[in-house]
Every structure is written in C-alpha cells, then in structure tokens.
CSV table of N, CA and C in Angstrom, one decimal:
chain,number,residue,atom,x,y,z
S,1,MET,N,121.0,94.2,110.3
S,1,MET,CA,121.0,93.6,109.0
S,1,MET,C,119.6,93.3,108.5
S,2,ILE,N,118.8,92.8,109.5
S,2,ILE,CA,117.4,92.4,109.1
S,2,ILE,C,116.6,93.6,108.8
S,3,LYS,N,116.9,94.8,109.5
S,3,LYS,CA,116.2,96.0,109.2
S,3,LYS,C,116.4,96.4,107.7
S,4,ILE,N,117.6,96.3,107.2
S,4,ILE,CA,117.9,96.7,105.8
S,4,ILE,C,117.2,95.8,104.9
S,5,LEU,N,117.1,94.5,105.2
S,5,LEU,CA,116.4,93.6,104.3
S,5,LEU,C,114.9,93.9,104.2
S,6,ILE,N,114.3,94.2,105.4
S,6,ILE,CA,112.9,94.5,105.4
S,6,ILE,C,112.6,95.8,104.6
S,7,GLU,N,113.5,96.8,104.8
S,7,GLU,CA,113.3,98.1,104.1
S,7,GLU,C,113.5,97.9,102.6
S,8,MET,N,114.4,97.1,102.2
S,8,MET,CA,114.6,96.8,100.7
S,8,MET,C,113.4,96.0,100.1
S,9,ALA,N,112.9,95.1,100.9
S,9,ALA,CA,111.7,94.4,100.4
S,9,ALA,C,110.5,95.3,100.3
S,10,CYS,N,110.4,96.2,101.2
S,10,CYS,CA,109.3,97.2,101.1
S,10,CYS,C,109.4,98.1,99.9
S,11,ALA,N,110.7,98.5,99.7
S,11,ALA,CA,110.9,99.4,98.5
S,11,ALA,C,110.7,98.7,97.2
S,12,ALA,N,111.1,97.4,97.1
S,12,ALA,CA,110.8,96.6,95.9
S,12,ALA,C,109.3,96.4,95.7
S,13,THR,N,108.6,96.2,96.8
S,13,THR,CA,107.1,96.1,96.7
S,13,THR,C,106.5,97.4,96.2
S,14,GLY,N,106.9,98.5,96.8
S,14,GLY,CA,106.4,99.8,96.4
S,14,GLY,C,106.7,100.1,94.9
S,15,PHE,N,107.9,99.7,94.4
S,15,PHE,CA,108.2,99.9,93.0
S,15,PHE,C,107.3,99.1,92.1
S,16,ALA,N,107.1,97.8,92.5
S,16,ALA,CA,106.2,96.9,91.7
S,16,ALA,C,104.8,97.4,91.7
S,17,MET,N,104.3,97.8,92.8
S,17,MET,CA,102.9,98.3,92.9
S,17,MET,C,102.7,99.6,92.1
S,18,SER,N,103.7,100.5,92.1
S,18,SER,CA,103.6,101.7,91.4
S,18,SER,C,103.7,101.4,89.9
S,19,LEU,N,104.5,100.5,89.5
S,19,LEU,CA,104.5,100.1,88.1
S,19,LEU,C,103.2,99.5,87.6
S,20,LEU,N,102.6,98.7,88.4
S,20,LEU,CA,101.3,98.1,88.1
S,20,LEU,C,100.2,99.2,88.0
S,21,PHE,N,100.3,100.2,88.9
S,21,PHE,CA,99.3,101.3,88.9
S,21,PHE,C,99.5,102.1,87.6
S,22,ALA,N,100.8,102.4,87.2
S,22,ALA,CA,101.1,103.1,86.0
S,22,ALA,C,100.6,102.4,84.8
S,23,LYS,N,100.7,101.1,84.8
S,23,LYS,CA,100.2,100.3,83.7
S,23,LYS,C,98.7,100.4,83.6
S,24,GLN,N,98.0,100.4,84.7
S,24,GLN,CA,96.5,100.6,84.7
S,24,GLN,C,96.1,102.0,84.1
S,25,LEU,N,97.0,103.0,84.3
S,25,LEU,CA,96.7,104.3,83.8
S,25,LEU,C,97.1,104.5,82.4
S,26,ASP,N,97.7,103.5,81.8
S,26,ASP,CA,98.2,103.5,80.4
S,26,ASP,C,99.2,104.6,80.2
S,27,LEU,N,100.1,104.7,81.1
S,27,LEU,CA,101.2,105.7,80.9
S,27,LEU,C,102.3,105.0,80.0
S,28,GLY,N,103.2,105.8,79.6
S,28,GLY,CA,104.3,105.3,78.8
S,28,GLY,C,105.3,104.6,79.7
S,29,THR,N,106.4,104.1,79.0
S,29,THR,CA,107.4,103.4,79.8
S,29,THR,C,108.2,104.3,80.7
S,30,VAL,N,108.6,105.4,80.2
S,30,VAL,CA,109.5,106.3,81.0
S,30,VAL,C,108.7,106.9,82.2
S,31,PRO,N,107.4,107.4,82.0
S,31,PRO,CA,106.7,107.9,83.2
S,31,PRO,C,106.4,106.8,84.2
S,32,ALA,N,106.2,105.6,83.7
S,32,ALA,CA,105.9,104.5,84.6
S,32,ALA,C,107.1,104.1,85.5
S,33,VAL,N,108.3,104.2,84.9
S,33,VAL,CA,109.5,103.9,85.6
S,33,VAL,C,109.7,105.0,86.7
S,34,PHE,N,109.5,106.3,86.3
S,34,PHE,CA,109.7,107.3,87.3
S,34,PHE,C,108.6,107.2,88.4
S,35,MET,N,107.4,106.8,88.0
S,35,MET,CA,106.4,106.6,89.0
S,35,MET,C,106.8,105.4,90.0
S,36,GLY,N,107.4,104.4,89.4
S,36,GLY,CA,107.8,103.3,90.2
S,36,GLY,C,108.9,103.7,91.2
S,37,LEU,N,109.8,104.5,90.7
S,37,LEU,CA,110.9,105.0,91.6
S,37,LEU,C,110.4,105.9,92.7
S,38,MET,N,109.4,106.7,92.4
S,38,MET,CA,108.8,107.5,93.5
S,38,MET,C,108.1,106.6,94.5
S,39,GLY,N,107.4,105.6,94.0
S,39,GLY,CA,106.8,104.6,94.9
S,39,GLY,C,107.8,103.9,95.8
S,40,ALA,N,108.9,103.5,95.2
S,40,ALA,CA,110.0,102.9,95.9
S,40,ALA,C,110.5,103.8,97.0
S,41,ILE,N,110.8,105.0,96.7
S,41,ILE,CA,111.3,106.0,97.7
S,41,ILE,C,110.3,106.2,98.8
S,42,PHE,N,109.1,106.4,98.4
S,42,PHE,CA,108.0,106.6,99.4
S,42,PHE,C,107.9,105.4,100.4
S,43,THR,N,107.9,104.2,99.9
S,43,THR,CA,107.7,103.0,100.7
S,43,THR,C,109.0,102.8,101.5
S,44,PHE,N,110.1,103.1,101.0
S,44,PHE,CA,111.4,102.9,101.7
S,44,PHE,C,111.4,103.9,102.9
S,45,ILE,N,110.9,105.1,102.8
S,45,ILE,CA,110.9,106.0,103.9
S,45,ILE,C,109.9,105.5,104.9
S,46,LEU,N,108.7,105.1,104.5
S,46,LEU,CA,107.8,104.5,105.4
S,46,LEU,C,108.3,103.3,106.2
S,47,ALA,N,109.0,102.4,105.4
S,47,ALA,CA,109.6,101.2,106.0
S,47,ALA,C,110.7,101.6,107.1
S,48,GLN,N,111.4,102.6,106.8
S,48,GLN,CA,112.4,103.0,107.8
S,48,GLN,C,111.8,103.4,109.1
S,49,GLY,N,110.7,104.2,109.0
S,49,GLY,CA,110.0,104.6,110.2
S,49,GLY,C,109.4,103.4,110.9
S,50,LEU,N,108.8,102.5,110.2
S,50,LEU,CA,108.1,101.4,110.8
S,50,LEU,C,109.1,100.5,111.4
S,51,THR,N,110.2,100.1,110.8
S,51,THR,CA,111.2,99.2,111.3
S,51,THR,C,111.9,99.9,112.5
S,52,ASN,N,112.2,101.2,112.4
S,52,ASN,CA,112.8,101.9,113.6
S,52,ASN,C,111.9,101.8,114.8
S,53,PHE,N,110.6,102.0,114.6
S,53,PHE,CA,109.6,101.9,115.7
S,53,PHE,C,109.6,100.5,116.3
S,54,ILE,N,109.5,99.5,115.4
S,54,ILE,CA,109.4,98.1,115.8
S,54,ILE,C,110.7,97.6,116.6
S,55,PHE,N,111.8,97.9,116.0
S,55,PHE,CA,113.1,97.5,116.6
S,55,PHE,C,113.4,98.3,117.9
S,56,ARG,N,112.8,99.5,118.0
S,56,ARG,CA,113.0,100.2,119.3
S,56,ARG,C,112.2,99.6,120.4
S,57,ILE,N,111.0,99.1,120.0
S,57,ILE,CA,110.2,98.3,121.0
S,57,ILE,C,110.9,97.0,121.4
S,58,LEU,N,111.5,96.4,120.4
S,58,LEU,CA,112.2,95.1,120.7
S,58,LEU,C,113.6,95.3,121.3
S,59,ARG,N,114.0,96.5,121.3
S,59,ARG,CA,115.3,96.9,121.9
S,59,ARG,C,116.5,96.2,121.1
S,60,ARG,N,116.4,96.2,119.8
S,60,ARG,CA,117.4,95.7,118.9
S,60,ARG,C,118.0,96.8,118.0
S,61,ASP,N,119.2,96.6,117.6
S,61,ASP,CA,119.8,97.5,116.6
S,61,ASP,C,120.5,96.8,115.5
C-alpha cells in the first residue's frame, strides 16, 4: 500500500514540475497538459523501479 502512495506522489510531482517547465517555455494549455502527462508517466515509471529496489532491500511487499 505504501509503495502505491509513494509512486502516486512521485507521479503528481512529475506532473507539476512538467507543467511549470511548460509554463516557462510559454507553451499553450494543451501542449502543457500533454507535457505534464508525459512527466507524470516518466516519474511514475522511475518511482516504480526505485520503490521496488528499496522494498526488495527491506524485504517487504
């Protein structure tokens, strides 16, 4: 359960950071949302690998 919460928090952070970066580039609303979704997917995949590695070391599932 805690793995899922960590992964969701990382995905939300990636979405927010991508939106902020798109705002800095002065993109429109639609490209900014797509960029945010790509950032969320990317950070979610990274978070899955990281939490899998950490929880394997801690021997929890």
